[in-house]
Coordinates of C-alpha atoms and ligand atoms in Angstrom, one line a residue:
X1414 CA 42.4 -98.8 -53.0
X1415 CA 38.5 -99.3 -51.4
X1416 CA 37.3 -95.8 -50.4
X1417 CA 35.8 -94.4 -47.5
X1418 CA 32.3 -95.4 -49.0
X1419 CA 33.0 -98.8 -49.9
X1420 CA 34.0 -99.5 -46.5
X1421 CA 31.5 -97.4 -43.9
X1422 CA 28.6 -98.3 -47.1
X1423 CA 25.7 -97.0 -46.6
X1424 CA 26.6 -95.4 -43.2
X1425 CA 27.9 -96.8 -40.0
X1426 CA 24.8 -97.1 -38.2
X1427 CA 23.7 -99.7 -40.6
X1428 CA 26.9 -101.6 -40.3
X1429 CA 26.5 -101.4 -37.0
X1430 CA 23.0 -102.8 -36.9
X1431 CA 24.3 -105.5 -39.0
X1432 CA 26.9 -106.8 -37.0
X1433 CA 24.9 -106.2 -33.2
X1434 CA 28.0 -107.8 -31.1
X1435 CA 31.2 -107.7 -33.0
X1436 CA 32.9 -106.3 -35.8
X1437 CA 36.8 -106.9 -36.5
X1438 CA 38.5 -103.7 -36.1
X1439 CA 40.0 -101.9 -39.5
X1440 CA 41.6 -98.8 -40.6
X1441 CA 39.4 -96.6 -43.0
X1442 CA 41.1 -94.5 -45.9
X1443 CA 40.1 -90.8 -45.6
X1444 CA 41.4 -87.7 -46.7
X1445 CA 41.4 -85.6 -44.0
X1446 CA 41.7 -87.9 -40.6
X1447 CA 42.7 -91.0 -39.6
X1448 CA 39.5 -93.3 -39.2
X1449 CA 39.2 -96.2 -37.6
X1450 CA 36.8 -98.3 -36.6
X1451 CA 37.4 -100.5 -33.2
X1452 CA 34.2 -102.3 -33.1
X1453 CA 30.9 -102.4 -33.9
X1454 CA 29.3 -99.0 -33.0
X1455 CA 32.7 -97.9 -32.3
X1456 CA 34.2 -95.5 -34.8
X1457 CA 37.6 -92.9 -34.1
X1458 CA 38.1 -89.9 -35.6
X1459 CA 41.5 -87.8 -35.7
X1460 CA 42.5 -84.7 -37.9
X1461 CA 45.9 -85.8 -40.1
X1462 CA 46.6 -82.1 -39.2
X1463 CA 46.7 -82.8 -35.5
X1464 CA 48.4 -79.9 -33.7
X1465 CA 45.4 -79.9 -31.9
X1466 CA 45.2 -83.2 -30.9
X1467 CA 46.1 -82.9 -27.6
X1468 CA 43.9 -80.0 -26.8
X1469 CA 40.6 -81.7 -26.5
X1470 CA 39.3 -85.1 -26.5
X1471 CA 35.8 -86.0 -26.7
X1472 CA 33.7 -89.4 -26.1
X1473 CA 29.6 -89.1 -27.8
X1474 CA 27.7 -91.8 -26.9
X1475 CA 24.4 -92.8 -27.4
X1476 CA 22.4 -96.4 -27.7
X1477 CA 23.3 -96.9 -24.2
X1478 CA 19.8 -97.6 -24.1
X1479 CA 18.4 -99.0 -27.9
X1480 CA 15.6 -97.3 -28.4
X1481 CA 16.3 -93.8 -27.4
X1482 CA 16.4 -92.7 -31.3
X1483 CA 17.0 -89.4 -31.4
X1484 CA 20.9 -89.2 -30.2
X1485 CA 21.8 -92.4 -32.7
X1486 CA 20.7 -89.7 -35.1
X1487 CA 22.3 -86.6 -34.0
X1488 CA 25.8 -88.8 -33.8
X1489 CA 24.6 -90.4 -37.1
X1490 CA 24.7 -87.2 -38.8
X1491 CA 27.7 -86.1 -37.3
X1492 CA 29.7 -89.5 -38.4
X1493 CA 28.5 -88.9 -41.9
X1494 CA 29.9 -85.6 -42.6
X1495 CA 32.9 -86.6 -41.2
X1496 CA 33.0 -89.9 -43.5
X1497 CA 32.0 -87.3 -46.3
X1498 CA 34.4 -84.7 -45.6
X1499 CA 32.1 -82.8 -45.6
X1500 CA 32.5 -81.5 -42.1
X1501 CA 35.5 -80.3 -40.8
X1502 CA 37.3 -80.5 -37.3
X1503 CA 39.5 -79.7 -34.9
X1504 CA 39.5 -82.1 -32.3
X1505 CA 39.6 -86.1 -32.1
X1506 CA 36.2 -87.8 -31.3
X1507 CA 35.5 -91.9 -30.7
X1508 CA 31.6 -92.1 -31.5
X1509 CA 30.2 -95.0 -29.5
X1510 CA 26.6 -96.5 -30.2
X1511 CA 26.5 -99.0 -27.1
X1512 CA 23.8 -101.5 -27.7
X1513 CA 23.2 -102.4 -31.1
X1514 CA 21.4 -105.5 -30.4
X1515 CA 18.8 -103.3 -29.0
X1516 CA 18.7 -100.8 -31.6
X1517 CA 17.4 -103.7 -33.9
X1518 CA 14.6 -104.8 -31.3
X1519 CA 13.7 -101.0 -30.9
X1520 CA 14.1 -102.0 -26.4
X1521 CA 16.2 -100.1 -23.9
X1522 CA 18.1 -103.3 -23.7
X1523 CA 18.2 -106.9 -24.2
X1524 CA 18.8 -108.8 -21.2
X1525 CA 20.0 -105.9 -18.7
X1526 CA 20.6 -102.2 -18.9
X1527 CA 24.1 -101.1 -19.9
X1528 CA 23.8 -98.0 -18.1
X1529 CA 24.0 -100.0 -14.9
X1530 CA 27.1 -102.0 -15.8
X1531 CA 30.0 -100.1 -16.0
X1532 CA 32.7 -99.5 -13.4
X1533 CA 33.6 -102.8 -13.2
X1534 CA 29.6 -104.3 -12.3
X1535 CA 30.5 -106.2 -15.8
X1536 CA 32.3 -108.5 -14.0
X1537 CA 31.5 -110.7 -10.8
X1538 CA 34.1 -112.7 -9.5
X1539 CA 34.2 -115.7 -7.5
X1540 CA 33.7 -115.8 -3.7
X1541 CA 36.5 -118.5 -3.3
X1542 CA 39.5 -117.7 -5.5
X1543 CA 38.0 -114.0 -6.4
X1544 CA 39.2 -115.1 -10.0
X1545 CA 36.9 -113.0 -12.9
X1546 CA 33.7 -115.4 -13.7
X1547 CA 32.5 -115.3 -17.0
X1548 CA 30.1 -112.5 -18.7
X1549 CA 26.5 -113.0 -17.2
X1550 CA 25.3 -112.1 -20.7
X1551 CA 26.2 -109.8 -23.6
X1552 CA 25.6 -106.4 -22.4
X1553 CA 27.8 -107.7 -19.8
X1554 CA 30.7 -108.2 -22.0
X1555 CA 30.1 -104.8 -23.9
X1556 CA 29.9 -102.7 -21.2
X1557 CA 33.4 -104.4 -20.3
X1558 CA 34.6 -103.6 -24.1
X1559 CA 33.0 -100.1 -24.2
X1560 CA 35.3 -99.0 -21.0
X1561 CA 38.6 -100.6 -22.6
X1562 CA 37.8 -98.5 -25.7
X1563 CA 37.0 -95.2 -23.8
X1564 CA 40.5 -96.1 -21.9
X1565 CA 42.3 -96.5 -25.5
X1566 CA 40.8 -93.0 -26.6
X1567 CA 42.0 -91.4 -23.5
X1568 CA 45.1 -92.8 -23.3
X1569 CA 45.9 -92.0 -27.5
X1570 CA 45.6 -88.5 -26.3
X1571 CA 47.1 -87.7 -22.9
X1572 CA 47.5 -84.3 -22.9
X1573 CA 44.4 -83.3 -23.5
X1574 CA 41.4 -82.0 -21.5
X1575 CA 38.8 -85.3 -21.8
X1576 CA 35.0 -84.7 -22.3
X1577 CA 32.3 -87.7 -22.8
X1578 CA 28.5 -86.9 -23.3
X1579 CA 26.4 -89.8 -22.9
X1580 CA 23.3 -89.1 -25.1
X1581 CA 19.9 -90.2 -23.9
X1582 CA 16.1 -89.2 -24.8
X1583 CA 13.7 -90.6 -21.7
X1584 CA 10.9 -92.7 -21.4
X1585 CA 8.6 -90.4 -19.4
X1586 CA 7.9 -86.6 -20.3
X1587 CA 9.8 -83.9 -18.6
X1588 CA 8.7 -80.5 -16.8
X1589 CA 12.4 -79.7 -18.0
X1590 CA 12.4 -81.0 -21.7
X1591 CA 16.1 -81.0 -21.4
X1592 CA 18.0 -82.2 -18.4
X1593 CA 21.5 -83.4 -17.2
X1594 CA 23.1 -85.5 -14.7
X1595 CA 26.4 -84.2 -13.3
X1596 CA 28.0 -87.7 -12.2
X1597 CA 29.4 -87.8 -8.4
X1598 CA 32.8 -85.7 -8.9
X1599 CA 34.0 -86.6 -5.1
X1600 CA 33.5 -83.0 -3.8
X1601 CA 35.4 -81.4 -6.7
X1602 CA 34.2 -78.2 -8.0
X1603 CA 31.4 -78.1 -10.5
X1604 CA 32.3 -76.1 -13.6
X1605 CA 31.0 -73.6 -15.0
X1606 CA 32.3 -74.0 -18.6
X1607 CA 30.0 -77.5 -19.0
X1608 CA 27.0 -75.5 -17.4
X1609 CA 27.7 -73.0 -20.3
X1610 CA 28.5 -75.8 -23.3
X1611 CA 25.6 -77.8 -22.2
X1612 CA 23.0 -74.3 -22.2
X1613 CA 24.5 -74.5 -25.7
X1614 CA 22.7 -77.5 -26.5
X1615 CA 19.6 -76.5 -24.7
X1616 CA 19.9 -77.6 -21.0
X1617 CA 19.6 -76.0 -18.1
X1618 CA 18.4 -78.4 -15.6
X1619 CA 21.0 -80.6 -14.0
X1620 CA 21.1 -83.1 -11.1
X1621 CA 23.4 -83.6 -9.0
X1622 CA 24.7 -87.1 -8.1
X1623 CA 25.9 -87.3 -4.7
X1624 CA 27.5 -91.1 -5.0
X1625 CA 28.8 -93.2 -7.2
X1626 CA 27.0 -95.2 -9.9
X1627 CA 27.7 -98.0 -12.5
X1628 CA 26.4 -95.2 -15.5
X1629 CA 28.6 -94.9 -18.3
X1630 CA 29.2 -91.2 -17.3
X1631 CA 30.2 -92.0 -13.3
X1632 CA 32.9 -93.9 -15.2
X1633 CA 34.4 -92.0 -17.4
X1634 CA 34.4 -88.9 -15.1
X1635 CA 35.9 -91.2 -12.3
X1636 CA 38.2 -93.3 -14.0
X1637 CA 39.3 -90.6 -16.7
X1638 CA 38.7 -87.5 -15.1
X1639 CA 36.2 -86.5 -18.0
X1640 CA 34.0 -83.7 -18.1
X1641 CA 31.1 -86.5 -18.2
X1642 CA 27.1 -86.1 -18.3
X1643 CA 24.4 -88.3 -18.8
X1644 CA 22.4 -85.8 -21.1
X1645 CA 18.6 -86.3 -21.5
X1646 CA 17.8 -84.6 -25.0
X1647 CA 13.9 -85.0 -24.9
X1648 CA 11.9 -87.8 -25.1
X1649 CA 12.1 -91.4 -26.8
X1650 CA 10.3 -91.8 -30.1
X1651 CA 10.7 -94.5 -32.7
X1652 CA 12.9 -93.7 -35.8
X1653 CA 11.9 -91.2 -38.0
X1654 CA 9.8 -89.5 -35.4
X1655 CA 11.9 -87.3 -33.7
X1656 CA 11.1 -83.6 -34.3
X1657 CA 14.7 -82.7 -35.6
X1658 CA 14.2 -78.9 -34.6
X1659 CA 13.8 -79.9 -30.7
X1660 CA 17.5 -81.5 -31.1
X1661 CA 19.2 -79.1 -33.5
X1662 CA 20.7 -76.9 -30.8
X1663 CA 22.5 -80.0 -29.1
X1664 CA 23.5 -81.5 -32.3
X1665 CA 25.2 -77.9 -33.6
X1666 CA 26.4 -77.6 -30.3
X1667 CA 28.2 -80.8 -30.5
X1668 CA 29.8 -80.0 -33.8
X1669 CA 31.1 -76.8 -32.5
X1670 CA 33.1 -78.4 -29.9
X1671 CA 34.5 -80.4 -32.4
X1672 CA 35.3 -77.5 -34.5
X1673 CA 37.2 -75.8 -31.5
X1674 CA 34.7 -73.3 -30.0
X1675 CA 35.6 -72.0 -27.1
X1676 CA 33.0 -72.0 -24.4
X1677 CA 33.3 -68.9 -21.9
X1678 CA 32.6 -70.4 -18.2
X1679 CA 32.3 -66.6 -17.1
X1680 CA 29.3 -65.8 -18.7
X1681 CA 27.7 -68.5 -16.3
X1682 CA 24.8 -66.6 -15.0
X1683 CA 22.9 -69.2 -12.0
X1684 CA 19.7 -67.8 -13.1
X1685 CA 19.8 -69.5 -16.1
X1686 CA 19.3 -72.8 -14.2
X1687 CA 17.8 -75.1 -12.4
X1688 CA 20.3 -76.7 -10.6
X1689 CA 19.0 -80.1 -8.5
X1690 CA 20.5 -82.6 -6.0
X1691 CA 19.4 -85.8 -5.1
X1692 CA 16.8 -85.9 -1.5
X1693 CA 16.2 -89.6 -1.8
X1694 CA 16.4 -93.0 -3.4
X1695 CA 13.9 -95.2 -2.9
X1696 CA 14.7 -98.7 -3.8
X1697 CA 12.1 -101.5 -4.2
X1698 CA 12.4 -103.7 -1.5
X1699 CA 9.3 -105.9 -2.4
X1700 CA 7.6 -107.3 -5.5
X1701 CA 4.2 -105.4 -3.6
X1702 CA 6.2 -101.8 -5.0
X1703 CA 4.1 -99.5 -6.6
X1704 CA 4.2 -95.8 -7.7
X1705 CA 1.1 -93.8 -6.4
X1706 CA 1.3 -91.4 -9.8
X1707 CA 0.3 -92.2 -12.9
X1708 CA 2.8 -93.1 -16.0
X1709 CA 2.5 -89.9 -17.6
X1710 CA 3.4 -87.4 -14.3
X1711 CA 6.4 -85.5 -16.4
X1712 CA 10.1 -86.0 -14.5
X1713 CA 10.7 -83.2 -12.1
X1714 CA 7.2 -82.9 -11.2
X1715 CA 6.8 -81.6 -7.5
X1716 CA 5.0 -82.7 -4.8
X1717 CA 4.1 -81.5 -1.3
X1718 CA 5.3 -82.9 2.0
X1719 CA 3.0 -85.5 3.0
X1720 CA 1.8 -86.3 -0.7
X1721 CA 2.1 -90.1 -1.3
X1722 CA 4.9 -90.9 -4.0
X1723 CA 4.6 -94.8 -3.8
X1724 CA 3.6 -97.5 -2.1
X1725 CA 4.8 -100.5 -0.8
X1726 CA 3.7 -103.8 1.7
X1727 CA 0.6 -101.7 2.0
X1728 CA 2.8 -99.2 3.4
X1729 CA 2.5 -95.6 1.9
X1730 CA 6.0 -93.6 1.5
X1731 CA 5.2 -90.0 1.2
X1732 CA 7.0 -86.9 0.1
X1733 CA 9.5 -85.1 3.3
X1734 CA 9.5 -82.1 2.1
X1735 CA 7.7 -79.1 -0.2
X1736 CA 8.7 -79.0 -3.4
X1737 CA 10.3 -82.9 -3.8
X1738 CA 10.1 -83.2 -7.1
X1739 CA 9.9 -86.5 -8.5
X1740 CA 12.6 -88.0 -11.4
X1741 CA 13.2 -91.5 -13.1
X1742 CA 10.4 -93.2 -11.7
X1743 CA 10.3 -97.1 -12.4
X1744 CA 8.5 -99.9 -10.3
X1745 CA 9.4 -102.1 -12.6
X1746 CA 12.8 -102.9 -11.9
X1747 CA 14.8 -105.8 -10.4
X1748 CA 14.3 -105.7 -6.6
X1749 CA 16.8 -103.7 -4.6
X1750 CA 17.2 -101.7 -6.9
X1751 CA 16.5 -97.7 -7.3
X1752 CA 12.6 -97.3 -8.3
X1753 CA 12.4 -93.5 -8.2
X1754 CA 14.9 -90.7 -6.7
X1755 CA 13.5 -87.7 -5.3
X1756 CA 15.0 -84.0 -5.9
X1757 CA 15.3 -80.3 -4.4
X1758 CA 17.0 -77.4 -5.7
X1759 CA 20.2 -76.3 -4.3
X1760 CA 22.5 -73.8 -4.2
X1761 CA 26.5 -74.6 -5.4
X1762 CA 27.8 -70.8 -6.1
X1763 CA 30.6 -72.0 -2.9
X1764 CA 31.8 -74.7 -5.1
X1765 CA 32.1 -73.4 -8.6
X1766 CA 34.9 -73.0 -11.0
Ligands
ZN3137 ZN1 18.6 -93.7 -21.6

């Protein structure tokens, strides 16, 4: 009978990379859990001893964007001591590397960013009969796969209490190094047991989306009710590059909830934080869009009311406020679309639990 090695050889990552689209689903043989492998960059893990199966579920994603190195590794790691039985858990976990095509080309993406895809943008139907047109292109159809997996993985294990971190490093330095976004959550209460899991791993900055967006982590908290977060881990470096002691609080952290640690919500202290929401979007509206700071102003950066943040038609558009803090910055993108947000603090002790 082939082996765990002969099958996931040399690791999965480099299956992955070698098969960037598609890979036939099949079952791997392995002591200790059930393993299987869905697609490429798509690997399930379950514990044969599974009386805690239905306790936890949790979704780690990275690759959403290709060349954001440093979480491919972290889950890398992670996949490997569970092929090695080497680690051991206590909780299922579907590993998910989203865009292998771009891992290859070392690019955020190939044709169009994943992380503006899901929640159905996949898919454009026709105007007349509203019937589902084909994939525009490939990322296209993967985001479309990724969320039928992510509903599989759920739906294997309904009982329990669904988590999905999307793992991200970011182009641009970061007053915060670490940073989270908290997806929309429809007015629900934010909790204070993810603030505490994800202080764990090193962050204590999160922003706060107030609508909904085609990220991987809008959807799964949306559609499945997931304790979801688009985590920002540092910044992007080539392979090999990444300072492994700036990630080795997240990666432990991540092992841990596999493991069954129990995080304490009520140690949450709002000290510890810096908790943002979103002020503004500011789309590009014209090919004349430009940013009035230079490439290297660090994400969260503030700026005083009156202080040009971009301009546009000649036009300048200026901070409102003290202290609005610029984040994800991007003239370059498609027109319409969201070159820069703008951020304050805020308070949400009234809607905590
Ligand atoms: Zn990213």
């Amino acid at each position: 009978m082939a082996t765990t090695f002969d099958l996931i050889s040399p690791d999965f990552l480099t299956i992955t990379r070698n098969n960037e689209w598609h890979l036939d689903a099949f079952n791997v043989p392995n002591e200790l859990y059930n393993v299987q492998v869905w697609d490429t960059g798509v690997i399930y893990f379950s514990p044969k001893n599974n009386a805690s199966e239905q306790e936890q579920a949790f979704v780690f994603s990275s690759a959403i964007h290709g060349n954001e190195t440093a979480p491919i590794e972290i889950c890398t790691d992670i996949i490997n001591g569970l092929v090695s039985n080497t680690l051991a858990i206590k909780h299922p976990v579907l590993f998910i590397y989203g865009n292998p095509a771009a891992i290859n080309i070392g690019e955020r993406f190939v044709e169009e960013n994943l992380n503006r895809l899901f929640s159905g943008r996949h898919t454009k139907a026709d105007p007349e009969s509203n019937a589902a047109l084909p994939f525009e292109n490939k990322e296209c159809e993967r985001a479309a796969k990724l969320e039928e997996y992510v509903t599989r993985f759920f739906e294997l294990h309904p009982q329990a209490e669904r988590t999905h971190y999307d793992l991200h490093t970011a182009i641009r330095d970061s007053a915060h190094e670490k940073f989270a976004v908290y997806p929309f959550i429809h007015g629900k209460p934010w909790k204070k047991q993810q603030f505490e899991i994800l202080r764990a791993m090193g962050v204590t900055t999160f922003l706060l989306m107030e609508k909904a967006a085609t990220t991987f982590s809008y959807y799964s908290s949306n559609e499945h009710k997931a304790n979801s977060f688009t985590v920002e881990l540092g910044k992007v470096r080539p392979f090999g590059e990444n300072d492994q002691t700036k990630f080795a609080a997240a990666k432990q952290t991540l092992i841990n909830l596999l493991k069954g640690t129990n995080f304490d919500g009520e140690s949450f202290d709002a000290t510890n934080y810096q908790i943002m929401t979103v002020f503004r979007e500011i789309n590009k509206t014209d090919e004349s869009f430009e940013l009035s700071f230079a490439d290297n102003v660090a994400n969260f950066t503030e700026f005083k009311k009156g202080q040009e943040l971009a301009k546009e038609k000649g036009e300048a558009i200026v901070a409102n406020e003290d202290g609005e803090a610029i984040v994800f910055p991007n003239a370059h993108v498609a027109i319409g679309q969201r070159a820069l947000l703008t951020v304050l603090p805020t308070d949400i002790s009234n809607n905590l639990v």
